[in-house]
Coordinates of C-alpha atoms in Angstrom, one line a residue:
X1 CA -11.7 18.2 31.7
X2 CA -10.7 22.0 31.1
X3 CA -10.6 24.4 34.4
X4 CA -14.2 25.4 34.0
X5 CA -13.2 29.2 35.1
X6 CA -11.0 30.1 32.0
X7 CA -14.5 28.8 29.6
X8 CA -16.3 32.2 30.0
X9 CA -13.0 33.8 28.6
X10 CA -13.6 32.2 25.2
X11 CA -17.2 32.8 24.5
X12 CA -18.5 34.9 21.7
X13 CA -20.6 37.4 22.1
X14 CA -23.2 35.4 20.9
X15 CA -23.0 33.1 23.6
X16 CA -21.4 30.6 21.0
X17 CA -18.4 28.5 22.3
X18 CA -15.9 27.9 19.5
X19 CA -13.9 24.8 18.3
X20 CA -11.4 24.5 15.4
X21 CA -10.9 20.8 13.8
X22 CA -7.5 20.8 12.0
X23 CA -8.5 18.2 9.0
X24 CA -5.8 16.9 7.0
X25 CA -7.0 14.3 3.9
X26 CA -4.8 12.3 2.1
X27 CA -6.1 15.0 -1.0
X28 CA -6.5 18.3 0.9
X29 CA -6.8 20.1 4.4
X30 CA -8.4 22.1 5.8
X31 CA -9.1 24.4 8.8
X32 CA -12.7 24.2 10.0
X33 CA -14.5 26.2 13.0
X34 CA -17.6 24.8 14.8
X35 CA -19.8 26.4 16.8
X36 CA -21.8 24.7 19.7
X37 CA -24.8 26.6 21.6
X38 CA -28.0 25.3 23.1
X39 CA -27.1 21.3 22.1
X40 CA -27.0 22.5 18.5
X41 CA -23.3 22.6 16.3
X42 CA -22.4 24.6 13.1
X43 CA -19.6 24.2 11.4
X44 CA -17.8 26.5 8.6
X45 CA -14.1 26.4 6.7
X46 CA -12.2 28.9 7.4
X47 CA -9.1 27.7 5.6
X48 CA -8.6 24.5 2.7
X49 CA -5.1 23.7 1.1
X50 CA -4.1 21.1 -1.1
X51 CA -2.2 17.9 0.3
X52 CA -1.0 15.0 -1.9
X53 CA 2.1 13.4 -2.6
X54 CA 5.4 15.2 -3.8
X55 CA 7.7 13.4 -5.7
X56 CA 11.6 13.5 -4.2
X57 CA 14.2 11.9 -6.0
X58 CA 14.5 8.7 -2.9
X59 CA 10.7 8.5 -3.7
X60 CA 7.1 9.9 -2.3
X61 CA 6.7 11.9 0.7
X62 CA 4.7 14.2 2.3
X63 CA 5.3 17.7 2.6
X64 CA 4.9 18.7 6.3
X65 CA 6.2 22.1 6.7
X66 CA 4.0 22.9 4.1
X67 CA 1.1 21.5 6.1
X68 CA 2.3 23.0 9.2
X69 CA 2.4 26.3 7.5
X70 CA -1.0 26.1 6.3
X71 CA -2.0 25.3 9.5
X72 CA -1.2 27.8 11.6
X73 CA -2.5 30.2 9.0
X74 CA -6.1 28.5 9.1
X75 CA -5.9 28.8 13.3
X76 CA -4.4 32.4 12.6
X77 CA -7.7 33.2 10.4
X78 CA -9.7 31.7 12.7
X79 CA -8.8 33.7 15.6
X80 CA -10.0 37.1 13.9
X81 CA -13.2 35.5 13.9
X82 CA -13.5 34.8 17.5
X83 CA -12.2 32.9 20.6
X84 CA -11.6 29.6 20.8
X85 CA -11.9 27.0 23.5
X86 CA -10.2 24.3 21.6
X87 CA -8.3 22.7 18.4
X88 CA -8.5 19.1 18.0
X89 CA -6.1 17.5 15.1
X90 CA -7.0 14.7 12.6
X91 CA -6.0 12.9 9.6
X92 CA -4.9 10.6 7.6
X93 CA -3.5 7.0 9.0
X94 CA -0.2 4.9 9.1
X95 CA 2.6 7.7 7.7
X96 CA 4.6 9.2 10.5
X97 CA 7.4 11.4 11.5
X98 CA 10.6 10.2 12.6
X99 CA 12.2 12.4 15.6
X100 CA 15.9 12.6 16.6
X101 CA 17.1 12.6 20.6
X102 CA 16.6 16.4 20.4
X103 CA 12.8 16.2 19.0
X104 CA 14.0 17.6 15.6
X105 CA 12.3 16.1 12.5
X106 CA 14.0 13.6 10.7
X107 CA 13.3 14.8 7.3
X108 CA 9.6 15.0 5.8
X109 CA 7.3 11.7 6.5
X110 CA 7.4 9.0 3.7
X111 CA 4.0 8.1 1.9
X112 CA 2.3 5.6 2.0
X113 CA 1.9 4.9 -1.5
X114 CA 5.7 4.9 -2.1
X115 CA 7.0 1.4 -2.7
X116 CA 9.7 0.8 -0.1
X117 CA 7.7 -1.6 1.8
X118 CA 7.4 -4.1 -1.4
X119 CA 7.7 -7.4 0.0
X120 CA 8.1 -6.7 3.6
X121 CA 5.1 -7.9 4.9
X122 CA 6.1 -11.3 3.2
X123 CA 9.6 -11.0 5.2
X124 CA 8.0 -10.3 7.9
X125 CA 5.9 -13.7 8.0
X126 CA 9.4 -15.7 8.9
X127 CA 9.5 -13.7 12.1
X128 CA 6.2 -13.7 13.4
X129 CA 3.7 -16.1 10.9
X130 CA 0.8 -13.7 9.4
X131 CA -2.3 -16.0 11.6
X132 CA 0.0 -14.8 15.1
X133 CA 0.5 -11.4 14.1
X134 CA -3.5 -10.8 13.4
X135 CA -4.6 -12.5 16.7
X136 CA -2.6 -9.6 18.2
X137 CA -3.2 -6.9 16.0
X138 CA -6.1 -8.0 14.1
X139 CA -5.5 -5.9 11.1
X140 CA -6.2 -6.2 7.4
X141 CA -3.1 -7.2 5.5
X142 CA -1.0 -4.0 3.6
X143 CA 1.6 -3.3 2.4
X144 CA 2.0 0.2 3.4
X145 CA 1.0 0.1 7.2
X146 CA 3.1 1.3 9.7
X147 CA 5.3 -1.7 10.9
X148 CA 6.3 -2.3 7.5
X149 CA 7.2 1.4 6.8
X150 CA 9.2 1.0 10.4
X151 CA 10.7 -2.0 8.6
X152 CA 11.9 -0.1 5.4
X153 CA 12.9 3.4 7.3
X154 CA 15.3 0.5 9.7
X155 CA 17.3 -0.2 6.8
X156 CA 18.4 3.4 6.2
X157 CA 21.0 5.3 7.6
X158 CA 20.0 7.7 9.1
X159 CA 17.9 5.0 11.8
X160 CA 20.9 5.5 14.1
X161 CA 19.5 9.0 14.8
X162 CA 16.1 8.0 15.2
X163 CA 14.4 8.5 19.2
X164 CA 10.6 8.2 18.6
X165 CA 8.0 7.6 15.9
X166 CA 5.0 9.9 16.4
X167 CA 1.7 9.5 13.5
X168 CA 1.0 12.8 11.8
X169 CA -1.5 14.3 13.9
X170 CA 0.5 13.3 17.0
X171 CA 3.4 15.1 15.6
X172 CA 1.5 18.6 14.8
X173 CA 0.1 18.4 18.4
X174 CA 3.9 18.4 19.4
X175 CA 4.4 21.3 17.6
X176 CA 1.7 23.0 18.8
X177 CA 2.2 22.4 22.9
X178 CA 5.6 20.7 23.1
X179 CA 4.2 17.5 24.4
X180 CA 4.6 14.4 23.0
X181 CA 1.8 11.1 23.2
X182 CA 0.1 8.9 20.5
X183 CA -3.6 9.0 20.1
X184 CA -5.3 5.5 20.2
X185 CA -7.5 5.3 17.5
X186 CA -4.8 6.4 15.1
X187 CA -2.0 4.1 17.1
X188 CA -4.5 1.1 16.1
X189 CA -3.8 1.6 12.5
X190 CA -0.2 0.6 12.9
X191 CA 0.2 -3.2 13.3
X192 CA 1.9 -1.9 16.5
X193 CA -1.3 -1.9 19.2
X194 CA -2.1 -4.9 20.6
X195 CA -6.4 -5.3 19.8
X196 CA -6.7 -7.1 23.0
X197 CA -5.1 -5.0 25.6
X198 CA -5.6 -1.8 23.8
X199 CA -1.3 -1.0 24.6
X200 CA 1.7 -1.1 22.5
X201 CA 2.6 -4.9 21.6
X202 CA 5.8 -6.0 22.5
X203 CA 6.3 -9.1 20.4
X204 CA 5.7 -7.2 17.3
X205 CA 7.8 -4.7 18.1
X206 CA 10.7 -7.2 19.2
X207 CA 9.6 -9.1 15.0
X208 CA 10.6 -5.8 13.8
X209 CA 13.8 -4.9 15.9
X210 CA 12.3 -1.8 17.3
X211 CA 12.9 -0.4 21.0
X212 CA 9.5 -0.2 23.1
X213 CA 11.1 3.3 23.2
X214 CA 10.1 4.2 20.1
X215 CA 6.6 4.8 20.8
X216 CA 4.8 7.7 23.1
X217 CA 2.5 7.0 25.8
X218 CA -0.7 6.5 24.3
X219 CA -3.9 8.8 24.5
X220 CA -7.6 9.0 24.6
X221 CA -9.9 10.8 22.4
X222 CA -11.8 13.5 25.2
X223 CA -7.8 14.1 26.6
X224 CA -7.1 17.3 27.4
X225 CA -3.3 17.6 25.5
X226 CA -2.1 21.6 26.9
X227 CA -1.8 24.8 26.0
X228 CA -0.3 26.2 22.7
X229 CA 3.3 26.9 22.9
X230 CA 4.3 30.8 22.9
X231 CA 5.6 30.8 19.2
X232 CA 2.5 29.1 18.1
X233 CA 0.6 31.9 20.0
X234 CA 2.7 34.5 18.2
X235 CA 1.9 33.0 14.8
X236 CA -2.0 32.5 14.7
X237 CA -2.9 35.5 17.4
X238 CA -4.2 32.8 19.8
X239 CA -4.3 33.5 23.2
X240 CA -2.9 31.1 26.1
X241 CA -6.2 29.7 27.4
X242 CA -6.6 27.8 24.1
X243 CA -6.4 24.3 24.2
X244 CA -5.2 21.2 22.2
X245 CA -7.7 18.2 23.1
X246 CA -7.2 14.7 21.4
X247 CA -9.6 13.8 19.1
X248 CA -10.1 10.7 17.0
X249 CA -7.4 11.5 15.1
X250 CA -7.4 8.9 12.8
X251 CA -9.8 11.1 10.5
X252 CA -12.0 7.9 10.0
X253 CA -13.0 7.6 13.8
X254 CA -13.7 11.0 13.8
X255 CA -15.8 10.7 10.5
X256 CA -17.6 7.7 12.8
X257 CA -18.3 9.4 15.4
X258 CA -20.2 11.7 12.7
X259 CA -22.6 9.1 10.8
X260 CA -25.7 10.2 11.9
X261 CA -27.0 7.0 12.5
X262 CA -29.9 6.1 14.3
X263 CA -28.6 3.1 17.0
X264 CA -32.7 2.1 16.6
X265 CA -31.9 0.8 13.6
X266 CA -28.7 -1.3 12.3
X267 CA -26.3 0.3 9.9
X268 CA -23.2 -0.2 8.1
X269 CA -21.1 3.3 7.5
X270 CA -19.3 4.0 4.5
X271 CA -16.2 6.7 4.9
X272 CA -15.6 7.6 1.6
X273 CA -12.8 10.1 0.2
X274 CA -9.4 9.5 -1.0
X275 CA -9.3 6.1 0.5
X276 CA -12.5 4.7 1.4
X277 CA -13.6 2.3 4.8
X278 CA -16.6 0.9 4.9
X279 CA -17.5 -1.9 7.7
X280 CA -19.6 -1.4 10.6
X281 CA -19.1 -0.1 14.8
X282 CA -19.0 -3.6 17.2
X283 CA -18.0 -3.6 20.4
X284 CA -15.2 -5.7 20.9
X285 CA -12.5 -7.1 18.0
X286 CA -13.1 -9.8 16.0
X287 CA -9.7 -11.9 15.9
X288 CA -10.8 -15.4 14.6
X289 CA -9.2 -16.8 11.4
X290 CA -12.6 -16.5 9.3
X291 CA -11.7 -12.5 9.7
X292 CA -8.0 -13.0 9.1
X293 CA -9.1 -15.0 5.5
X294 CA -11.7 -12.2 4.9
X295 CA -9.0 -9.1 5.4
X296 CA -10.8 -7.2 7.7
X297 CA -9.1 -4.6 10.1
X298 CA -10.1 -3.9 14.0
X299 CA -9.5 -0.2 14.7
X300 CA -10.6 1.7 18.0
X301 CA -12.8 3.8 17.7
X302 CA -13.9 6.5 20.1
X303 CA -15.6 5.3 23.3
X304 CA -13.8 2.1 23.3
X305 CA -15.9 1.2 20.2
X306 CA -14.5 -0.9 17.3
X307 CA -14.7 -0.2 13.8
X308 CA -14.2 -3.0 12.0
X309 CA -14.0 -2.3 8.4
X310 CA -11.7 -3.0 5.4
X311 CA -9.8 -0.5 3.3
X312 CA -11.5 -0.2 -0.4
X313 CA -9.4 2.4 -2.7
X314 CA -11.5 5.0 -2.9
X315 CA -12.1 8.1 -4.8
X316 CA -8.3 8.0 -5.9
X317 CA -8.8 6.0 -8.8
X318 CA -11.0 8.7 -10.1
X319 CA -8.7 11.7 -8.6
X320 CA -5.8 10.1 -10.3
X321 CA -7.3 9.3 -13.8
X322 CA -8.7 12.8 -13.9
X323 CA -4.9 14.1 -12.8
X324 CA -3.6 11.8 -16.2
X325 CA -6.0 13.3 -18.5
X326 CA -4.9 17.2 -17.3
X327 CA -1.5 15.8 -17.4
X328 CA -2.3 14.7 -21.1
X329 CA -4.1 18.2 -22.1
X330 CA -7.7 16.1 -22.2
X331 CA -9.1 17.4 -19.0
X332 CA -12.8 17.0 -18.7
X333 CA -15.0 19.0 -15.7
X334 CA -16.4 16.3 -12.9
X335 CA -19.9 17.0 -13.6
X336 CA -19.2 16.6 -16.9
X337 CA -17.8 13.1 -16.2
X338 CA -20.7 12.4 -13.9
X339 CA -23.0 13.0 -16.5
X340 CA -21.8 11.2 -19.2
X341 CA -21.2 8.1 -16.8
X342 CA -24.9 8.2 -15.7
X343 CA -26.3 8.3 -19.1
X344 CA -24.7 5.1 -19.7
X345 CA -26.5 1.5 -19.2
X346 CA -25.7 -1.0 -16.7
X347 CA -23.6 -4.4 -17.2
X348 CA -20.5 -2.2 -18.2
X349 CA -17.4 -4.0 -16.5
X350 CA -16.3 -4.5 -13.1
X351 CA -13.0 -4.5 -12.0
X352 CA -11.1 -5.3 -8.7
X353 CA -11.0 -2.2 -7.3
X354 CA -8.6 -3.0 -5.0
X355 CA -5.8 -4.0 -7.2
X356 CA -2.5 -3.7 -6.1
X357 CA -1.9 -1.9 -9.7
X358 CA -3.9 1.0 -8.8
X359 CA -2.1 1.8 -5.6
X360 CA 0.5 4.2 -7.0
X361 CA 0.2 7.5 -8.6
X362 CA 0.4 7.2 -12.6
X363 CA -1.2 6.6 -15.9
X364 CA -4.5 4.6 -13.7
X365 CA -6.7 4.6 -17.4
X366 CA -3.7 2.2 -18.7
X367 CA -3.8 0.3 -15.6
X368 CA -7.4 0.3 -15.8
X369 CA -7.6 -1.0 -19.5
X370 CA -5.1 -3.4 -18.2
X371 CA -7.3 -4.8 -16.0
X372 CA -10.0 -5.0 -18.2
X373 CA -8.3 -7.0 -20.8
X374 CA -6.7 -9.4 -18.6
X375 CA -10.8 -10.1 -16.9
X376 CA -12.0 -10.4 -20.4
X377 CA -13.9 -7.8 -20.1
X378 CA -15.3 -4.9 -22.6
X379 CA -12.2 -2.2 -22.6
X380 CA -13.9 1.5 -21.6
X381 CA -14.5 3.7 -24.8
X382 CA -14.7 7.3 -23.7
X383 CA -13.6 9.2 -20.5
X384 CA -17.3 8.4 -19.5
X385 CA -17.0 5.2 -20.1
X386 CA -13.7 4.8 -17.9
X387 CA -15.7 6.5 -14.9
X388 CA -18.8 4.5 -15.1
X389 CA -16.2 1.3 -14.9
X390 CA -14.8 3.4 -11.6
X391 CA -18.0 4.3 -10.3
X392 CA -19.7 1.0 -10.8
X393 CA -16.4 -1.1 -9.3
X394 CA -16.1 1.2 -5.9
X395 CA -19.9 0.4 -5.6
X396 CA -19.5 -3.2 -5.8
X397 CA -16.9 -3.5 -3.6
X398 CA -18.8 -1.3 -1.1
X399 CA -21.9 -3.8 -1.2
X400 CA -19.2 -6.4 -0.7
X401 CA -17.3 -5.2 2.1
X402 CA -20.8 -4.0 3.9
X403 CA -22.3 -7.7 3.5
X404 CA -19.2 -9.7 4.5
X405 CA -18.3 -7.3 7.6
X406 CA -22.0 -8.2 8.9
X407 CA -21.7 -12.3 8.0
X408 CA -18.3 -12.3 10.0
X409 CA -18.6 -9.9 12.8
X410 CA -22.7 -11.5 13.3
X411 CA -24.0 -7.8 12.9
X412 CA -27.2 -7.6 11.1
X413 CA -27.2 -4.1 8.6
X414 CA -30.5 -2.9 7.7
X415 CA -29.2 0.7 6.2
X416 CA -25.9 2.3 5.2
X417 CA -24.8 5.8 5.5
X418 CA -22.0 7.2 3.4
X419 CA -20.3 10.2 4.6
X420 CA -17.5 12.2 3.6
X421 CA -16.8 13.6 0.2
X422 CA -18.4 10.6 -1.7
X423 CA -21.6 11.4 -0.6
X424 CA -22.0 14.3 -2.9
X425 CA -21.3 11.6 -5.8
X426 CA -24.9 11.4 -6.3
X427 CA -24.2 8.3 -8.7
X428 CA -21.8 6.5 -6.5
X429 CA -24.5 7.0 -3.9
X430 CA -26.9 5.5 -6.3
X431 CA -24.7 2.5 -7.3
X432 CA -23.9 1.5 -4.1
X433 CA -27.5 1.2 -3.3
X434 CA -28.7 -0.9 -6.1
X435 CA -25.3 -3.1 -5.4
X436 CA -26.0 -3.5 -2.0
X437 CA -29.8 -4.1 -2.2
X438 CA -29.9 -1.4 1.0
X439 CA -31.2 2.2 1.4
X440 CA -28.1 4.7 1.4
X441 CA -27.9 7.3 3.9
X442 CA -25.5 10.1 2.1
X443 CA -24.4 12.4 4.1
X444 CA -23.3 14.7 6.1
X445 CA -20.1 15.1 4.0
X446 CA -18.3 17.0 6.4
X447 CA -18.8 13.9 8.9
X448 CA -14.9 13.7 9.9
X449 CA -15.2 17.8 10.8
X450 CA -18.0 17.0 12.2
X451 CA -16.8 14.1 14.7
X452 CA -14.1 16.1 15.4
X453 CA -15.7 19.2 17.1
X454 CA -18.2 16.9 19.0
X455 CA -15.4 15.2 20.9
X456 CA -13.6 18.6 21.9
X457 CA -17.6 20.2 22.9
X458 CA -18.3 16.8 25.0
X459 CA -14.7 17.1 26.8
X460 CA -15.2 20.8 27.4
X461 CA -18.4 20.2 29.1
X462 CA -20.2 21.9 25.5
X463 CA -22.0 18.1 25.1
X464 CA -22.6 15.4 26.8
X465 CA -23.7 11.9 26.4
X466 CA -23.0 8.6 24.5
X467 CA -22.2 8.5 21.2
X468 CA -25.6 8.0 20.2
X469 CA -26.4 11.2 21.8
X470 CA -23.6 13.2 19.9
X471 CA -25.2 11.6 16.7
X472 CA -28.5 12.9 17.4
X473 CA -27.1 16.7 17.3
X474 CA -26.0 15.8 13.6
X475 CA -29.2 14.4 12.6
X476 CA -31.4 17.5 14.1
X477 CA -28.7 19.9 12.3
X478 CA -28.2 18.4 8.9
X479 CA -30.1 17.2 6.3
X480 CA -29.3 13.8 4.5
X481 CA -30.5 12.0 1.1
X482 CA -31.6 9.1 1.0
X483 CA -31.3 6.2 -2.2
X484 CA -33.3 3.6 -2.6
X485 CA -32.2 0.2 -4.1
X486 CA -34.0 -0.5 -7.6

C-alpha cells in the first residue's frame, strides 16, 4: 500500500484523487484519467494513438518507441489537468521485448500475427507431448503465444545477447521506474506459468532451451511498482510522489475486472475488440483432457480468479476487410456497413471464424469468399453482404464458446455481458443474443480502462472490497443496454 502521508499531495481541489490507465490495444492506445471520490469513478481520455502492425522487411513488428512516445505525451497531458496518485499499464498479451545484459532493447517486439512460429508448436510436441504441456499450463493451443515466439526469436542470432524477456506492459513499467518484474495475469498468457502453482514452470522452459533467467520475478495486480524515474518526470511534468501500481495488465483481466456483473446472478463475459475472449470467471483451473480437446485457456485473473475463456478473432476480420477496401479506393463508412448488414435477412452464411486463414493482415474478403466456396456456401454479394457474413460468424462463435466454457468448467450462465469496443456494435450485440438464446449485457465499453483504475483506487486505499464490490461502482455509474434473444 502507498505511504498514506504523500496521498493529500495529489488531490484536486475537488477533493477528487486521480488515476491514469495507460491502455494499449492491439488497434489503438490510449491515455485515460479516472477520477474516484465518495465510492463513485469517472473516467475521461486524455490522449488516443493508433497501434497496429508495421511491416519491416524480416516481417511484422510492433513499433514501441512510437508507443513509448505517445505515452509519455498522454501522462504529460494529463498532468496539466491535475495530480496524480497513480498510473497503472495494460495491454495486449503474448508479444514481448527482448533485453540485452545492460537492459537495452533488443530491437522492436515481433507480432504476434507474423508467421515465424509456423509449425513450432507441432515441434514442440516431440519435446514435451501437447496433453503434458496443458496439464501444466492449461492453455488453448496457438500458434503465436509466447513459448513459441521464444522458440523462433532462439534461432536467431542475435539470442546470444539476449538477458531477459519482459511482456509489453512489464517493459513500459521498466521504462518508467527502472525496475524490472512480470505481472501475473499477463505472465499466464505465455505457456510459460505453471496453472497450478501460479510460478514460472521449469520443465517447459527446460522443452524450449530457455534459462529460468530469462524471466522476472513475477507480480501481483494491487503491487505497488515505484516511483517514476527522473527523465520520465522531466518528460510528462509529473512529480516524484507519482506512482506505477501493477494492474491486470493483460488488458483482458483488467476488462474483467470491469463487467459489471451482478455475482447474484450467473454470467458469461464477452471481451470484445481486436481479438475477442469470451468464457466465464471460475475459481480454480480446469486442466482435465475434456478442456484440452475443447481449446480452452486458464488465465489468472485478478484476485486469484480464473478466467477461463477461448480466443475468438474478433473485430479484426472486420478492421481488416475495411483496411482492403480503403487500400482498393472502395472505402465505405462503418455505419454505413452496419446498416446495410442489418437490413439484410437471416440464414446468410457462417463461416469458421477462427480460421487460421484469417490470422494475418491481407486481402481478408478473398480469404473470406474462399471460405465460403470451400463450405458450399452462398459467396457474399456486396460489402454488406461480406459484413453480415462477419457479423453473423463472430456471433456464432460467441454463443459457442459461452455454452461449451459452462458444459466443461460445470458453470451455469444465465446472462452475458459484452464489453469493450464491440459493445457499441449494436448488431453484433444483437446477433450474439439470438445465437446464444441469452440476454446480452453491452457495455460499459471502456470496461478494460475501467478495471484498470479500480485496481490502482483499491491499492491506494481510494476502494475497497471484493471484486464484486468494485463491480458495483460500475453498475451505479454507467448505464448498460440490454438485448433480448428473439
Amino acid at each position: 500500500m502507498t505511504d498514506q502521508a504523500t496521498m493529500p499531495t495529489r488531490r484536486a481541489a475537488d477533493g477528487r484523487r486521480r488515476y491514469a490507465a495507460i491502455d494499449l490495444g492491439a488497434s489503438s492506445g490510449r491515455v485515460v484519467v479516472g477520477e474516484v471520490a465518495a465510492g463513485g469513478l469517472d473516467i475521461a481520455e486524455v490522449h488516443r494513438f493508433w497501434n497496429g502492425p508495421v511491416r519491416a522487411p524480416e516481417g511484422y513488428r510492433w513499433d514501441l518507441l512510437y508507443l513509448w512516445r505517445e505515452i509519455l505525451t498522454g501522462l504529460r497531458q494529463a498532468a496539466e489537468q491535475g495530480p496524480l496518485v497513480s498510473i497503472g499499464i495494460d495491454s495486449w498479451a503474448i508479444d514481448y521485448g527482448l533485453l540485452d545484459h545492460d537492459g537495452i532493447l533488443l530491437g522492436n517486439p515481433w507480432h504476434h500475427r507474423d508467421g515465424r512460429t509456423s509449425g513450432l508448436a507441432e515441434r514442440l510436441d516431440a519435446r514435451i507431448p501437447a496433453d503434458e504441456l496443458y496439464a501444466i499450463n492449461g492453455l488453448q493451443r496457438l500458434p503465436f503465444t509466447t513459448l513459441y515466439q521464444v522458440m523462433a526469436s532462439r534461432a536467431s542470432s542475435m539470442w546470444v545477447a539476449v538477458d531477459q524477456l519482459l511482456l509489453i506492459p512489464d517493459l513500459l513499467t521498466l521504462w518508467l521506474t527502472g525496475r524490472r518484474g512480470a505481472e501475473r495475469t499477463n505472465a499466464s498468457t505465455t505457456g510459460l506459468l505453471d496453472a497450478t502453482t501460479g510460478t514460472w514452470s521449469q520443465r517447459v522452459l527446460d522443452a524450449i532451451d530457455a534459462p529460468a533467467s530469462l524471466l522476472p520475478e513475477l507480480r501481483d495486480p494491487g503491487d505497488v511498482v515505484g516511483p517514476l524515474l527522473p527523465t520520465v518526470q522531466q518528460a510528462t511534468g509529473l512529480g516524484p510522489d507519482v506512482l506505477v501500481t501493477c494492474v491486470g495488465s493483460h488488458d483482458t483481466a483488467s476488462a474483467v475486472v470491469g463487467v459489471p456483473a451482478d455475482d447474484r446472478a450467473s454470467w458469461a463475459f464477452i471481451a470484445c475488440g481486436t481479438w475477442a475472449l469470451a468464457g466465464v470467471e471460475i475459481d480454480a483451473p480446469v486442466l482435465s483432457e475434456q478442456s484440452r480437446s475443447a481449446n480452452f485457456t486458464n488465465e489468472v485473473g485478478v484476485d486469484g480468479t480464473v478466467r477461463y475463456l477461448r480466443n475468438v478473432m474478433g473485430l479484426w476480420v472486420l478492421s481488416e476487410t475495411q483496411r482492403t477496401w480503403e487500400a482498393q479506393g472502395r472505402g465505405v463508412g462503418l455505419v454505413d456497413l452496419l446498416t446495410q448488414a442489418e437490413s439484410l435477412p437471416p440464414g446468410g452464411p457462417v463461416i469458421d471464424i477462427d480460421d487460421p486463414s484469417l490470422l494475418a493482415p491481407g486481402d481478408m474478403q478473398s480469404r473470406i469468399e474462399a471460405l465460403c466456396r470451400a463450405g458450399g456456401l452462398r459467396v457474399p454479394d456486396s460489402p454488406g453482404a461480406t459484413v453480415r457474413c462477419i457479423l453473423d460468424s463472430l456471433a456464432a462463435a460467441f454463443a459457442r464458446t459461452v455454452a461449451e466454457a459452462a458444459r466443461v468448467s460445470g458453470t451455469d450462465v444465465d446472462v452475458i455481458h459484452l464489453v469493450g469496443g464491440g459493445s457499441q456494435n449494436r448488431l453484433l450485440c444483437r446477433l450474439t443474443a439470438q445465437a446464444s438464446g441469452l440476454p446480452v449485457f453491452a457495455g460499459p465499453v471502456e470496461a478494460t480502462a475501467l478495471g484498470n483504475v479500480l485496481v490502482q483506487a483499491r491499492a491506494h486505499g481510494d476502494l475497497e472490497g471484493s471484486l464484486a464490490d468494485l463491480r458495483s461502482v460500475i453498475r451505479r455509474t454507467h448505464e448498460l443496454v440490454r438485448y433480448e434473444p428473439s
